[in-house]
Amino acid sequence: MEKDQEIYQDLDRILVTKEEIAQKVRELGLQIGRDYAGKEPVMICILKGASIFFADLIREIPLPLTTDFMAISSYGSATKTSGVVRILKDLDKDIVGKDVIIVEDIVDTGITLSYLMKILMQRGAASLKIAALLDKPARRKVQDLHVDYVCFDIPDAFVVGYGLDYDQKYRNLPDIGILSPRIYGV
Ligand code: IMP
Ligand code: MG
């Protein structure tokens, strides 16, 4: 997609280009490949935001991994988290004794992931790690959350693209950009 397309006009600016994303995702895939050498990790995609990151990441991991999908709700269409997390779609397979990697789009307050870690921990995984595309450390509300793999730390701004949405839009932008506040009416 070219940057003169109409949806790009809703951005204040591009924060991470698709080339930068591709480079980091490749490095992360290789690192996970080294860290999990000899293992068959279960990669869990947190729908829908992580879907594009997930599709790219797993293709860079040179291991016999398996995939599963989970959908949770924490946001609705607003730009601030509600703190309420609900499972909309659970995993298809159990994870007892498995090495699990949760793949998430962005860690903001951390409420969603810390809740997810708690419930997946109780299901008897051998190990549980988190891979996040983006991290907004300035917004963290949960202090005991350790994010094992992060592609980019970003400032406190609402971003869209490469899977991340505002009101279900902008997921198809190849780059990650700061959404213009006029779009969500601030
Ligand atoms: P947390 O529970 O506050 O960490 O929220 C995490 C979820 O909020 C992510 O999985 C996203 O769905 C959403 N979110 C947080 N910040 C952004 C953003 O800047 N753009 C789009 N979605 C976001
Ligand atoms: Mg999400």
PDB file of C-alpha atoms and ligand atoms in Angstrom:
ATOM      1  CA  MET A   1       0.000   0.000   0.000  1.00  0.00           C
ATOM      2  CA  GLU A   2       1.343   3.462  -0.879  1.00  0.00           C
ATOM      3  CA  LYS A   3       1.589   6.215   1.711  1.00  0.00           C
ATOM      4  CA  ASP A   4      -0.561   8.623  -0.318  1.00  0.00           C
ATOM      5  CA  GLN A   5      -3.638   6.488   0.388  1.00  0.00           C
ATOM      6  CA  GLU A   6      -6.515   8.132   2.230  1.00  0.00           C
ATOM      7  CA  ILE A   7      -6.206   6.187   5.494  1.00  0.00           C
ATOM      8  CA  TYR A   8      -2.674   7.509   5.978  1.00  0.00           C
ATOM      9  CA  GLN A   9      -4.176  10.998   6.283  1.00  0.00           C
ATOM     10  CA  ASP A  10      -5.692  10.032   9.653  1.00  0.00           C
ATOM     11  CA  LEU A  11      -2.191   9.694  11.105  1.00  0.00           C
ATOM     12  CA  ASP A  12      -0.262  12.461  12.827  1.00  0.00           C
ATOM     13  CA  ARG A  13       2.909  10.695  11.794  1.00  0.00           C
ATOM     14  CA  ILE A  14       4.399   7.315  11.074  1.00  0.00           C
ATOM     15  CA  LEU A  15       6.171   5.911  14.123  1.00  0.00           C
ATOM     16  CA  VAL A  16       7.588   2.627  12.813  1.00  0.00           C
ATOM     17  CA  THR A  17       7.925   1.840   9.123  1.00  0.00           C
ATOM     18  CA  LYS A  18       7.132  -1.525   7.610  1.00  0.00           C
ATOM     19  CA  GLU A  19      10.823  -2.007   6.826  1.00  0.00           C
ATOM     20  CA  GLU A  20      11.767  -1.416  10.466  1.00  0.00           C
ATOM     21  CA  ILE A  21       9.032  -3.813  11.553  1.00  0.00           C
ATOM     22  CA  ALA A  22      10.185  -6.530   9.156  1.00  0.00           C
ATOM     23  CA  GLN A  23      13.766  -6.224  10.378  1.00  0.00           C
ATOM     24  CA  LYS A  24      12.832  -6.472  14.076  1.00  0.00           C
ATOM     25  CA  VAL A  25      10.361  -9.294  13.534  1.00  0.00           C
ATOM     26  CA  ARG A  26      13.044 -11.240  11.733  1.00  0.00           C
ATOM     27  CA  GLU A  27      15.541 -10.698  14.565  1.00  0.00           C
ATOM     28  CA  LEU A  28      12.946 -11.726  17.144  1.00  0.00           C
ATOM     29  CA  GLY A  29      12.078 -14.871  15.207  1.00  0.00           C
ATOM     30  CA  LEU A  30      15.719 -15.895  15.099  1.00  0.00           C
ATOM     31  CA  GLN A  31      16.160 -15.151  18.799  1.00  0.00           C
ATOM     32  CA  ILE A  32      13.131 -17.273  19.725  1.00  0.00           C
ATOM     33  CA  GLY A  33      14.569 -19.964  17.464  1.00  0.00           C
ATOM     34  CA  ARG A  34      17.785 -19.933  19.500  1.00  0.00           C
ATOM     35  CA  ASP A  35      16.083 -19.679  22.902  1.00  0.00           C
ATOM     36  CA  TYR A  36      13.741 -22.592  22.147  1.00  0.00           C
ATOM     37  CA  ALA A  37      16.188 -24.779  20.229  1.00  0.00           C
ATOM     38  CA  GLY A  38      15.183 -28.433  20.580  1.00  0.00           C
ATOM     39  CA  LYS A  39      11.678 -27.469  21.739  1.00  0.00           C
ATOM     40  CA  GLU A  40       8.314 -27.216  20.014  1.00  0.00           C
ATOM     41  CA  PRO A  41       6.746 -24.065  21.404  1.00  0.00           C
ATOM     42  CA  VAL A  42       3.025 -23.358  21.234  1.00  0.00           C
ATOM     43  CA  MET A  43       2.589 -19.884  19.797  1.00  0.00           C
ATOM     44  CA  ILE A  44      -0.635 -18.257  20.975  1.00  0.00           C
ATOM     45  CA  CYS A  45      -2.014 -15.369  18.942  1.00  0.00           C
ATOM     46  CA  ILE A  46      -4.130 -12.897  20.876  1.00  0.00           C
ATOM     47  CA  LEU A  47      -6.838 -11.873  18.442  1.00  0.00           C
ATOM     48  CA  LYS A  48      -7.329  -9.636  16.685  1.00  0.00           C
ATOM     49  CA  GLY A  49      -4.574  -7.085  17.217  1.00  0.00           C
ATOM     50  CA  ALA A  50      -1.654  -9.526  17.123  1.00  0.00           C
ATOM     51  CA  SER A  51      -2.779 -11.344  13.981  1.00  0.00           C
ATOM     52  CA  ILE A  52      -0.480  -9.643  11.485  1.00  0.00           C
ATOM     53  CA  PHE A  53       2.539  -9.615  13.804  1.00  0.00           C
ATOM     54  CA  PHE A  54       1.853 -13.284  14.577  1.00  0.00           C
ATOM     55  CA  ALA A  55       1.663 -14.306  10.915  1.00  0.00           C
ATOM     56  CA  ASP A  56       4.984 -12.623  10.190  1.00  0.00           C
ATOM     57  CA  LEU A  57       6.720 -13.732  13.389  1.00  0.00           C
ATOM     58  CA  ILE A  58       5.993 -17.464  13.190  1.00  0.00           C
ATOM     59  CA  ARG A  59       7.392 -17.545   9.645  1.00  0.00           C
ATOM     60  CA  GLU A  60      10.724 -16.297  11.012  1.00  0.00           C
ATOM     61  CA  ILE A  61      10.976 -18.964  13.723  1.00  0.00           C
ATOM     62  CA  PRO A  62      12.875 -21.970  12.381  1.00  0.00           C
ATOM     63  CA  LEU A  63      11.290 -24.515  14.768  1.00  0.00           C
ATOM     64  CA  PRO A  64       8.506 -27.136  14.562  1.00  0.00           C
ATOM     65  CA  LEU A  65       6.100 -24.925  16.492  1.00  0.00           C
ATOM     66  CA  THR A  66       2.315 -25.176  16.752  1.00  0.00           C
ATOM     67  CA  THR A  67      -0.231 -22.345  16.832  1.00  0.00           C
ATOM     68  CA  ASP A  68      -3.409 -21.590  18.715  1.00  0.00           C
ATOM     69  CA  PHE A  69      -5.665 -18.557  18.976  1.00  0.00           C
ATOM     70  CA  MET A  70      -7.399 -16.737  21.761  1.00  0.00           C
ATOM     71  CA  ALA A  71      -9.689 -13.738  21.689  1.00  0.00           C
ATOM     72  CA  ILE A  72     -10.176 -11.493  24.686  1.00  0.00           C
ATOM     73  CA  SER A  73     -11.884  -8.187  25.088  1.00  0.00           C
ATOM     74  CA  SER A  74     -10.530  -5.305  27.087  1.00  0.00           C
ATOM     75  CA  TYR A  75     -11.133  -2.224  25.017  1.00  0.00           C
ATOM     76  CA  GLY A  76     -14.384  -1.843  23.081  1.00  0.00           C
ATOM     77  CA  SER A  77     -13.933   1.097  20.766  1.00  0.00           C
ATOM     78  CA  ALA A  78     -12.456   3.566  23.237  1.00  0.00           C
ATOM     79  CA  THR A  79      -8.763   4.395  23.477  1.00  0.00           C
ATOM     80  CA  LYS A  80      -8.378   3.674  27.187  1.00  0.00           C
ATOM     81  CA  THR A  81      -8.487   0.261  28.820  1.00  0.00           C
ATOM     82  CA  SER A  82     -11.490  -0.633  30.960  1.00  0.00           C
ATOM     83  CA  GLY A  83      -9.717  -3.114  33.201  1.00  0.00           C
ATOM     84  CA  VAL A  84     -12.392  -5.680  32.419  1.00  0.00           C
ATOM     85  CA  VAL A  85     -11.024  -8.691  30.542  1.00  0.00           C
ATOM     86  CA  ARG A  86     -13.285 -11.329  29.060  1.00  0.00           C
ATOM     87  CA  ILE A  87     -12.417 -14.493  27.088  1.00  0.00           C
ATOM     88  CA  LEU A  88     -14.361 -14.396  23.821  1.00  0.00           C
ATOM     89  CA  LYS A  89     -12.610 -17.394  22.262  1.00  0.00           C
ATOM     90  CA  ASP A  90     -10.551 -19.865  24.229  1.00  0.00           C
ATOM     91  CA  LEU A  91      -7.655 -22.044  23.045  1.00  0.00           C
ATOM     92  CA  ASP A  92      -8.573 -25.161  21.057  1.00  0.00           C
ATOM     93  CA  LYS A  93      -5.987 -27.391  22.759  1.00  0.00           C
ATOM     94  CA  ASP A  94      -4.792 -27.707  26.334  1.00  0.00           C
ATOM     95  CA  ILE A  95      -1.289 -26.492  27.142  1.00  0.00           C
ATOM     96  CA  VAL A  96      -0.297 -28.902  29.920  1.00  0.00           C
ATOM     97  CA  GLY A  97       3.463 -29.458  29.815  1.00  0.00           C
ATOM     98  CA  LYS A  98       3.931 -27.151  26.823  1.00  0.00           C
ATOM     99  CA  ASP A  99       6.344 -24.279  26.279  1.00  0.00           C
ATOM    100  CA  VAL A 100       3.952 -21.461  25.538  1.00  0.00           C
ATOM    101  CA  ILE A 101       4.642 -18.072  23.988  1.00  0.00           C
ATOM    102  CA  ILE A 102       1.831 -15.526  24.095  1.00  0.00           C
ATOM    103  CA  VAL A 103       1.981 -13.174  21.121  1.00  0.00           C
ATOM    104  CA  GLU A 104       0.343  -9.809  21.786  1.00  0.00           C
ATOM    105  CA  ASP A 105       0.193  -6.572  19.818  1.00  0.00           C
ATOM    106  CA  ILE A 106       0.866  -4.047  22.564  1.00  0.00           C
ATOM    107  CA  VAL A 107       1.403  -3.859  26.301  1.00  0.00           C
ATOM    108  CA  ASP A 108      -0.240  -0.712  27.581  1.00  0.00           C
ATOM    109  CA  THR A 109      -1.411  -0.778  31.216  1.00  0.00           C
ATOM    110  CA  GLY A 110      -0.493  -4.472  31.303  1.00  0.00           C
ATOM    111  CA  ILE A 111      -3.884  -5.418  32.749  1.00  0.00           C
ATOM    112  CA  THR A 112      -4.841  -7.678  29.840  1.00  0.00           C
ATOM    113  CA  LEU A 113      -1.592  -9.641  29.821  1.00  0.00           C
ATOM    114  CA  SER A 114      -1.283 -10.001  33.558  1.00  0.00           C
ATOM    115  CA  TYR A 115      -4.789 -11.469  33.634  1.00  0.00           C
ATOM    116  CA  LEU A 116      -3.955 -13.795  30.753  1.00  0.00           C
ATOM    117  CA  MET A 117      -0.706 -14.924  32.399  1.00  0.00           C
ATOM    118  CA  LYS A 118      -2.612 -15.809  35.539  1.00  0.00           C
ATOM    119  CA  ILE A 119      -5.160 -18.006  33.820  1.00  0.00           C
ATOM    120  CA  LEU A 120      -2.682 -19.720  31.489  1.00  0.00           C
ATOM    121  CA  MET A 121      -0.296 -20.333  34.405  1.00  0.00           C
ATOM    122  CA  GLN A 122      -3.048 -22.282  36.162  1.00  0.00           C
ATOM    123  CA  ARG A 123      -3.391 -24.564  33.148  1.00  0.00           C
ATOM    124  CA  GLY A 124      -0.068 -26.283  33.738  1.00  0.00           C
ATOM    125  CA  ALA A 125       2.191 -24.980  30.987  1.00  0.00           C
ATOM    126  CA  ALA A 126       5.845 -26.015  31.372  1.00  0.00           C
ATOM    127  CA  SER A 127       6.860 -22.444  30.609  1.00  0.00           C
ATOM    128  CA  LEU A 128       5.074 -19.253  29.663  1.00  0.00           C
ATOM    129  CA  LYS A 129       6.600 -16.232  27.954  1.00  0.00           C
ATOM    130  CA  ILE A 130       5.292 -13.086  26.302  1.00  0.00           C
ATOM    131  CA  ALA A 131       6.272 -11.649  22.922  1.00  0.00           C
ATOM    132  CA  ALA A 132       4.854  -8.189  22.268  1.00  0.00           C
ATOM    133  CA  LEU A 133       5.223  -6.073  19.166  1.00  0.00           C
ATOM    134  CA  LEU A 134       4.971  -2.807  21.094  1.00  0.00           C
ATOM    135  CA  ASP A 135       5.403  -1.677  24.672  1.00  0.00           C
ATOM    136  CA  LYS A 136       4.289   1.608  26.243  1.00  0.00           C
ATOM    137  CA  PRO A 137       6.236   1.450  29.509  1.00  0.00           C
ATOM    138  CA  ALA A 138       5.052   4.902  30.622  1.00  0.00           C
ATOM    139  CA  ARG A 139       1.473   3.645  30.897  1.00  0.00           C
ATOM    140  CA  ARG A 140       2.100   0.511  32.952  1.00  0.00           C
ATOM    141  CA  LYS A 141      -0.287  -0.020  35.862  1.00  0.00           C
ATOM    142  CA  VAL A 142       0.631  -3.619  36.680  1.00  0.00           C
ATOM    143  CA  GLN A 143       4.110  -3.725  38.160  1.00  0.00           C
ATOM    144  CA  ASP A 144       4.814  -7.451  38.310  1.00  0.00           C
ATOM    145  CA  LEU A 145       4.409  -8.140  34.597  1.00  0.00           C
ATOM    146  CA  HIS A 146       7.558  -9.261  32.826  1.00  0.00           C
ATOM    147  CA  VAL A 147       7.453  -8.936  29.043  1.00  0.00           C
ATOM    148  CA  ASP A 148      10.111 -11.309  27.703  1.00  0.00           C
ATOM    149  CA  TYR A 149      10.342 -10.148  24.091  1.00  0.00           C
ATOM    150  CA  VAL A 150       9.491  -6.677  22.753  1.00  0.00           C
ATOM    151  CA  CYS A 151      10.093  -5.322  19.275  1.00  0.00           C
ATOM    152  CA  PHE A 152       9.627  -1.599  19.985  1.00  0.00           C
ATOM    153  CA  ASP A 153       9.205   0.607  23.039  1.00  0.00           C
ATOM    154  CA  ILE A 154       6.959   3.517  22.087  1.00  0.00           C
ATOM    155  CA  PRO A 155       5.856   6.776  23.733  1.00  0.00           C
ATOM    156  CA  ASP A 156       2.456   7.284  25.321  1.00  0.00           C
ATOM    157  CA  ALA A 157       0.380   7.857  22.197  1.00  0.00           C
ATOM    158  CA  PHE A 158      -2.467   5.949  20.578  1.00  0.00           C
ATOM    159  CA  VAL A 159      -1.098   4.010  17.632  1.00  0.00           C
ATOM    160  CA  VAL A 160      -2.680   2.050  14.801  1.00  0.00           C
ATOM    161  CA  GLY A 161      -1.577  -0.125  11.920  1.00  0.00           C
ATOM    162  CA  TYR A 162       0.075  -3.525  11.422  1.00  0.00           C
ATOM    163  CA  GLY A 163      -2.856  -5.170  13.206  1.00  0.00           C
ATOM    164  CA  LEU A 164      -3.613  -2.458  15.732  1.00  0.00           C
ATOM    165  CA  ASP A 165      -6.965  -0.767  15.392  1.00  0.00           C
ATOM    166  CA  TYR A 166      -9.084   2.141  16.391  1.00  0.00           C
ATOM    167  CA  ASP A 167     -12.729   1.057  16.313  1.00  0.00           C
ATOM    168  CA  GLN A 168     -11.691  -1.955  14.147  1.00  0.00           C
ATOM    169  CA  LYS A 169     -10.116   0.296  11.502  1.00  0.00           C
ATOM    170  CA  TYR A 170      -6.505   0.796  10.352  1.00  0.00           C
ATOM    171  CA  ARG A 171      -5.401  -2.825  10.980  1.00  0.00           C
ATOM    172  CA  ASN A 172      -4.379  -3.079   7.318  1.00  0.00           C
ATOM    173  CA  LEU A 173      -1.875  -0.200   7.420  1.00  0.00           C
ATOM    174  CA  PRO A 174       1.535  -1.724   6.703  1.00  0.00           C
ATOM    175  CA  ASP A 175       3.274   0.820   8.980  1.00  0.00           C
ATOM    176  CA  ILE A 176       2.578   1.775  12.597  1.00  0.00           C
ATOM    177  CA  GLY A 177       1.482   5.371  13.087  1.00  0.00           C
ATOM    178  CA  ILE A 178       0.199   7.753  15.727  1.00  0.00           C
ATOM    179  CA  LEU A 179      -3.502   8.283  15.143  1.00  0.00           C
ATOM    180  CA  SER A 180      -4.493  11.910  14.912  1.00  0.00           C
ATOM    181  CA  PRO A 181      -6.452  12.844  18.067  1.00  0.00           C
ATOM    182  CA  ARG A 182      -9.072  14.531  15.866  1.00  0.00           C
ATOM    183  CA  ILE A 183     -10.165  11.025  14.789  1.00  0.00           C
ATOM    184  CA  TYR A 184     -11.121   9.972  18.294  1.00  0.00           C
ATOM    185  CA  GLY A 185     -12.323  13.409  19.294  1.00  0.00           C
ATOM    186  CA  VAL A 186      -9.912  14.765  21.859  1.00  0.00           C
TER     187      VAL A 186
HETATM  188  P1  IMP B   1      -3.678  -3.154  28.441  1.00  0.00           P
HETATM  189  O1  IMP B   1      -4.525  -4.162  29.161  1.00  0.00           O
HETATM  190  O2  IMP B   1      -3.938  -1.764  28.940  1.00  0.00           O
HETATM  191  O3  IMP B   1      -2.220  -3.494  28.460  1.00  0.00           O
HETATM  192  O4  IMP B   1      -4.219  -3.099  26.971  1.00  0.00           O
HETATM  193  C1  IMP B   1      -3.762  -3.910  25.989  1.00  0.00           C
HETATM  194  C2  IMP B   1      -4.685  -3.848  24.797  1.00  0.00           C
HETATM  195  O5  IMP B   1      -5.195  -2.533  24.587  1.00  0.00           O
HETATM  196  C3  IMP B   1      -3.941  -4.196  23.542  1.00  0.00           C
HETATM  197  O6  IMP B   1      -3.994  -5.569  23.291  1.00  0.00           O
HETATM  198  C4  IMP B   1      -4.663  -3.387  22.491  1.00  0.00           C
HETATM  199  O7  IMP B   1      -5.743  -4.129  21.992  1.00  0.00           O
HETATM  200  C5  IMP B   1      -5.184  -2.186  23.232  1.00  0.00           C
HETATM  201  N1  IMP B   1      -4.336  -1.004  23.041  1.00  0.00           N
HETATM  202  C6  IMP B   1      -3.554  -0.411  23.960  1.00  0.00           C
HETATM  203  N2  IMP B   1      -2.902   0.645  23.452  1.00  0.00           N
HETATM  204  C7  IMP B   1      -3.267   0.707  22.153  1.00  0.00           C
HETATM  205  C8  IMP B   1      -2.904   1.596  21.069  1.00  0.00           C
HETATM  206  O8  IMP B   1      -2.110   2.542  21.182  1.00  0.00           O
HETATM  207  N3  IMP B   1      -3.485   1.315  19.874  1.00  0.00           N
HETATM  208  C9  IMP B   1      -4.356   0.300  19.683  1.00  0.00           C
HETATM  209  N4  IMP B   1      -4.712  -0.548  20.666  1.00  0.00           N
HETATM  210  C10 IMP B   1      -4.178  -0.338  21.897  1.00  0.00           C
HETATM  211 MG    MG B   2      -5.236  -6.586  21.695  1.00  0.00          MG
END
